[in-house]
Amino acid sequence: ALETLYVLIENGQRNLALSNQITTVLEDADMKVRLCAVKALSKFQKCDVDVLWGLKHKMTHGPTFARVSALRALPGLLDKTNVPFYIKTLNLAFEYIEDPEPSVRDTIVNICTGAHSELVQPLLEKGNGLSIKA
């Protein structure tokens, strides 16, 4: 399934209709299908605020597993050279730091301590517009 999606998505392409369709798959009951959707979303244009909005909608209105999947998709949108978008994305993730579900909170911590920690840590130390509730 993932390979088929990759054929439809050119790296760096902006295709809001297709990204919205893939975002709906984050609510699929099958974890493997959700993982494919997360990986597919990372193939679209980086720093796309419309895709970010779609993920925010899923994080606000989706069931727990969809919220976790939407959070896992966030790093795939990032371009380390676009610090304002990076901050906007992290602030979006931090909006859910008090989520009642531990898996949602754990995912946010993993974003901040995982592959992107080399950029997240300096931003946290300096402030730089990040707003952490907890």
Coordinates of N, CA and C in Angstrom, one line a residue:
A1 N 0.8 -1.2 0.0 CA 0.0 0.0 0.0 C 0.9 1.3 0.0
L2 N 1.9 1.2 0.8 CA 2.8 2.4 0.9 C 3.5 2.7 -0.5
E3 N 3.9 1.7 -1.2 CA 4.5 1.9 -2.5 C 3.5 2.5 -3.4
T4 N 2.3 2.1 -3.4 CA 1.3 2.7 -4.3 C 1.1 4.2 -4.0
L5 N 1.1 4.5 -2.7 CA 1.0 5.9 -2.3 C 2.2 6.7 -2.8
Y6 N 3.3 6.2 -2.7 CA 4.6 6.9 -3.1 C 4.5 7.2 -4.6
V7 N 3.9 6.3 -5.4 CA 3.8 6.5 -6.8 C 2.9 7.8 -7.1
L8 N 1.9 7.9 -6.2 CA 1.0 9.0 -6.4 C 1.5 10.4 -5.9
I9 N 2.5 10.3 -5.0 CA 3.1 11.5 -4.4 C 4.5 11.7 -5.0
E10 N 4.7 12.8 -5.6 CA 6.0 13.2 -6.0 C 6.7 13.9 -4.8
N11 N 7.9 13.6 -4.5 CA 8.6 14.2 -3.3 C 8.5 15.7 -3.4
G12 N 8.0 16.3 -2.3 CA 8.0 17.8 -2.3 C 6.7 18.4 -2.9
Q13 N 5.9 17.6 -3.5 CA 4.7 18.0 -4.2 C 3.7 18.6 -3.1
R14 N 2.9 19.5 -3.6 CA 1.8 20.0 -2.8 C 0.5 19.5 -3.4
N15 N -0.2 18.6 -2.7 CA -1.5 18.1 -3.2 C -2.4 18.0 -2.0
L16 N -3.1 19.0 -1.8 CA -3.9 19.1 -0.6 C -5.1 18.1 -0.6
A17 N -5.7 17.8 -1.7 CA -6.8 16.8 -1.8 C -6.3 15.5 -1.4
L18 N -5.1 15.1 -2.0 CA -4.6 13.7 -1.6 C -4.1 13.7 -0.2
S19 N -3.4 14.7 0.3 CA -3.0 14.7 1.7 C -4.2 14.7 2.6
N20 N -5.3 15.3 2.3 CA -6.5 15.2 3.1 C -7.0 13.8 3.2
Q21 N -7.0 13.2 2.0 CA -7.5 11.8 2.0 C -6.6 10.9 2.8
I22 N -5.3 11.1 2.8 CA -4.4 10.3 3.5 C -4.6 10.6 5.0
T23 N -4.8 11.8 5.4 CA -5.0 12.2 6.8 C -6.2 11.5 7.4
T24 N -7.3 11.3 6.6 CA -8.4 10.5 7.1 C -8.1 9.1 7.4
V25 N -7.1 8.5 6.8 CA -6.7 7.2 7.0 C -6.0 7.0 8.4
L26 N -5.6 8.1 9.0 CA -5.1 8.1 10.4 C -6.1 7.5 11.4
E27 N -7.3 7.5 11.0 CA -8.3 6.9 11.9 C -8.6 5.4 11.6
D28 N -7.9 4.8 10.7 CA -8.1 3.4 10.4 C -7.8 2.6 11.6
A29 N -8.5 1.5 11.8 CA -8.3 0.6 13.0 C -7.0 -0.1 12.9
D30 N -6.5 -0.3 11.7 CA -5.2 -1.1 11.5 C -4.0 -0.2 11.7
M31 N -3.2 -0.6 12.7 CA -2.0 0.2 13.0 C -1.0 0.3 11.8
K32 N -0.9 -0.8 11.0 CA 0.0 -0.8 9.8 C -0.5 0.2 8.8
V33 N -1.8 0.3 8.6 CA -2.4 1.3 7.7 C -2.1 2.7 8.1
R34 N -2.2 2.9 9.4 CA -2.0 4.3 10.0 C -0.5 4.6 9.8
L35 N 0.4 3.7 10.0 CA 1.8 3.9 9.8 C 2.1 4.3 8.4
C36 N 1.5 3.6 7.5 CA 1.7 3.9 6.0 C 1.3 5.3 5.7
A37 N 0.2 5.8 6.3 CA -0.3 7.1 6.1 C 0.7 8.1 6.7
V38 N 1.2 7.9 7.9 CA 2.2 8.8 8.5 C 3.4 8.9 7.5
K39 N 3.9 7.8 7.0 CA 5.0 7.8 6.1 C 4.7 8.5 4.8
A40 N 3.5 8.3 4.3 CA 3.1 9.0 3.1 C 3.0 10.5 3.2
L41 N 2.5 10.9 4.4 CA 2.4 12.4 4.6 C 3.8 13.1 4.6
S42 N 4.8 12.3 5.0 CA 6.2 12.9 5.0 C 6.7 13.1 3.6
K43 N 6.1 12.6 2.6 CA 6.5 12.8 1.2 C 6.0 14.0 0.5
F44 N 5.1 14.7 1.2 CA 4.5 15.9 0.6 C 5.4 17.1 0.9
Q45 N 5.1 18.2 0.3 CA 5.8 19.5 0.5 C 6.0 19.7 2.0
K46 N 7.3 20.1 2.4 CA 7.6 20.4 3.8 C 6.9 21.7 4.1
C47 N 6.7 21.9 5.4 CA 6.2 23.2 6.0 C 4.9 23.6 5.4
D48 N 4.0 22.7 5.1 CA 2.7 23.0 4.5 C 1.7 23.3 5.6
V49 N 1.3 24.5 5.8 CA 0.4 24.8 6.9 C -1.0 24.2 6.7
D50 N -1.4 23.9 5.5 CA -2.7 23.3 5.3 C -2.7 21.8 5.7
V51 N -1.6 21.1 5.5 CA -1.5 19.7 6.0 C -1.4 19.8 7.5
L52 N -0.6 20.8 8.0 CA -0.5 20.9 9.5 C -1.9 21.1 10.1
W53 N -2.8 22.0 9.4 CA -4.1 22.2 9.9 C -4.9 20.9 9.9
G54 N -4.8 20.1 8.9 CA -5.5 18.8 8.8 C -5.1 17.9 9.9
L55 N -3.8 17.9 10.3 CA -3.3 17.1 11.4 C -3.9 17.6 12.7
K56 N -3.9 18.9 12.8 CA -4.5 19.5 14.1 C -5.9 19.1 14.2
H57 N -6.7 19.1 13.1 CA -8.1 18.7 13.2 C -8.2 17.3 13.7
K58 N -7.3 16.4 13.2 CA -7.3 15.0 13.6 C -6.9 14.9 15.1
M59 N -6.0 15.7 15.5 CA -5.5 15.7 16.9 C -6.6 16.2 17.9
T60 N -7.5 17.1 17.4 CA -8.5 17.6 18.2 C -9.8 16.8 18.2
H61 N -10.1 16.2 17.1 CA -11.4 15.5 17.0 C -11.3 13.9 16.9
G62 N -10.1 13.4 16.7 CA -9.9 12.0 16.4 C -9.9 11.2 17.7
P63 N -10.0 9.9 17.6 CA -9.8 9.0 18.7 C -8.4 8.9 19.1
T64 N -8.0 8.4 20.2 CA -6.7 8.4 20.7 C -5.7 7.9 19.7
F65 N -5.9 6.8 19.0 CA -4.9 6.2 18.1 C -4.7 7.2 16.9
A66 N -5.8 7.9 16.5 CA -5.6 8.9 15.4 C -4.8 10.1 15.9
R67 N -5.0 10.5 17.1 CA -4.3 11.6 17.7 C -2.8 11.3 17.7
V68 N -2.5 10.1 18.2 CA -1.1 9.7 18.2 C -0.5 9.6 16.8
S69 N -1.2 9.1 15.8 CA -0.7 9.0 14.5 C -0.5 10.4 13.9
A70 N -1.4 11.3 14.1 CA -1.3 12.7 13.6 C -0.1 13.3 14.2
L71 N 0.2 13.1 15.5 CA 1.4 13.6 16.1 C 2.6 13.0 15.5
R72 N 2.6 11.7 15.3 CA 3.7 11.1 14.6 C 4.0 11.6 13.2
A73 N 3.0 12.1 12.6 CA 3.2 12.7 11.2 C 3.9 14.0 11.2
L74 N 3.8 14.7 12.3 CA 4.3 16.1 12.4 C 5.8 16.2 12.0
P75 N 6.7 15.4 12.5 CA 8.1 15.5 12.1 C 8.4 15.4 10.6
G76 N 7.5 14.6 9.9 CA 7.7 14.5 8.5 C 7.4 15.8 7.7
L77 N 6.7 16.7 8.3 CA 6.5 18.0 7.7 C 7.6 19.0 7.8
L78 N 8.5 18.7 8.7 CA 9.5 19.7 9.1 C 10.7 19.8 8.2
D79 N 11.1 21.0 8.0 CA 12.3 21.4 7.3 C 13.2 22.2 8.3
K80 N 14.3 21.6 8.7 CA 15.1 22.2 9.8 C 15.5 23.7 9.5
T81 N 15.5 24.1 8.2 CA 15.9 25.4 7.9 C 14.8 26.4 8.1
N82 N 13.6 26.0 8.3 CA 12.4 26.9 8.5 C 12.0 26.9 9.9
V83 N 12.8 27.7 10.7 CA 12.6 27.7 12.2 C 11.2 28.2 12.6
P84 N 10.6 29.2 11.9 CA 9.3 29.6 12.3 C 8.2 28.5 12.2
F85 N 8.3 27.7 11.1 CA 7.4 26.6 10.9 C 7.7 25.5 12.0
Y86 N 8.9 25.3 12.3 CA 9.3 24.3 13.3 C 8.7 24.7 14.6
I87 N 8.8 26.0 15.0 CA 8.2 26.5 16.2 C 6.7 26.3 16.2
K88 N 6.0 26.7 15.1 CA 4.6 26.6 15.0 C 4.2 25.1 15.2
T89 N 4.9 24.2 14.6 CA 4.6 22.8 14.7 C 4.8 22.3 16.1
L90 N 5.9 22.7 16.8 CA 6.1 22.2 18.1 C 5.0 22.8 19.1
N91 N 4.6 24.1 18.8 CA 3.6 24.7 19.7 C 2.3 23.9 19.5
L92 N 2.0 23.4 18.3 CA 0.8 22.6 18.0 C 0.9 21.3 18.8
A93 N 2.0 20.7 18.8 CA 2.2 19.4 19.6 C 2.0 19.7 21.1
F94 N 2.6 20.8 21.6 CA 2.5 21.2 23.0 C 1.1 21.5 23.4
E95 N 0.2 21.8 22.5 CA -1.2 22.0 22.9 C -1.8 20.8 23.5
Y96 N -1.2 19.6 23.2 CA -1.8 18.4 23.6 C -1.0 17.7 24.7
I97 N -0.1 18.4 25.3 CA 0.8 17.9 26.4 C 0.1 17.5 27.6
E98 N -1.1 18.0 27.8 CA -1.9 17.6 29.0 C -3.1 16.7 28.6
D99 N -3.0 16.1 27.4 CA -4.0 15.1 27.0 C -4.1 14.0 28.0
P100 N -5.4 13.6 28.3 CA -5.6 12.6 29.3 C -5.0 11.2 28.9
E101 N -4.7 11.0 27.7 CA -4.1 9.7 27.2 C -2.6 9.7 27.3
P102 N -2.0 8.8 28.1 CA -0.6 8.7 28.2 C 0.1 8.5 26.8
S103 N -0.5 7.8 25.9 CA 0.2 7.6 24.6 C 0.3 8.8 23.8
V104 N -0.6 9.8 24.0 CA -0.5 11.1 23.3 C 0.6 11.9 23.9
R105 N 0.7 11.9 25.2 CA 1.8 12.7 25.9 C 3.1 12.1 25.6
D106 N 3.2 10.7 25.6 CA 4.5 10.1 25.3 C 5.0 10.4 23.9
T107 N 4.0 10.5 22.9 CA 4.4 10.8 21.5 C 5.0 12.1 21.4
I108 N 4.5 13.1 22.2 CA 5.0 14.5 22.2 C 6.4 14.4 22.8
V109 N 6.6 13.7 23.8 CA 8.0 13.6 24.4 C 8.9 13.0 23.4
N110 N 8.5 11.9 22.7 CA 9.3 11.3 21.7 C 9.7 12.2 20.6
I111 N 8.8 13.1 20.2 CA 9.1 14.1 19.1 C 10.2 15.0 19.6
C112 N 10.2 15.4 20.9 CA 11.1 16.4 21.4 C 12.5 15.7 21.8
T113 N 12.5 14.4 22.0 CA 13.7 13.8 22.4 C 14.3 12.8 21.3
G114 N 13.5 12.7 20.2 CA 14.0 11.8 19.2 C 14.9 12.4 18.2
A115 N 14.6 12.1 16.9 CA 15.5 12.6 15.8 C 15.6 14.1 15.7
H116 N 14.6 14.8 16.2 CA 14.6 16.3 16.1 C 15.1 17.0 17.4
S117 N 15.6 16.2 18.3 CA 16.0 16.8 19.6 C 17.2 17.8 19.4
E118 N 18.0 17.7 18.4 CA 19.1 18.6 18.3 C 18.6 20.0 17.9
L119 N 17.5 20.1 17.4 CA 16.9 21.5 17.1 C 15.9 21.9 18.2
V120 N 15.2 20.9 18.8 CA 14.2 21.2 19.8 C 14.8 21.7 21.1
Q121 N 15.9 21.1 21.5 CA 16.5 21.4 22.8 C 17.0 22.9 22.8
P122 N 17.7 23.4 21.8 CA 18.1 24.8 21.8 C 16.9 25.7 21.8
L123 N 15.8 25.4 21.1 CA 14.6 26.2 21.1 C 14.0 26.2 22.5
L124 N 14.0 25.1 23.2 CA 13.4 25.1 24.5 C 14.2 25.9 25.5
E125 N 15.5 25.9 25.3 CA 16.4 26.6 26.2 C 16.3 28.1 26.0
K126 N 16.1 28.6 24.8 CA 16.0 30.0 24.5 C 14.6 30.6 24.6
G127 N 13.6 29.7 24.6 CA 12.3 30.2 24.5 C 11.8 30.2 23.1
N128 N 12.2 31.3 22.3 CA 12.0 31.4 20.9 C 10.5 31.3 20.5
G129 N 9.6 31.6 21.3 CA 8.2 31.6 21.0 C 7.5 30.3 21.2
L130 N 8.3 29.3 21.8 CA 7.6 28.1 22.2 C 6.8 28.3 23.4
S131 N 5.6 27.7 23.5 CA 4.7 27.8 24.6 C 4.3 26.5 25.1
I132 N 4.9 26.1 26.2 CA 4.6 24.7 26.8 C 3.7 24.9 28.0
K133 N 2.6 24.2 27.9 CA 1.6 24.4 29.0 C 2.1 23.7 30.3
A134 N 2.7 22.5 30.2 CA 3.0 21.8 31.4 C 4.4 22.0 31.8

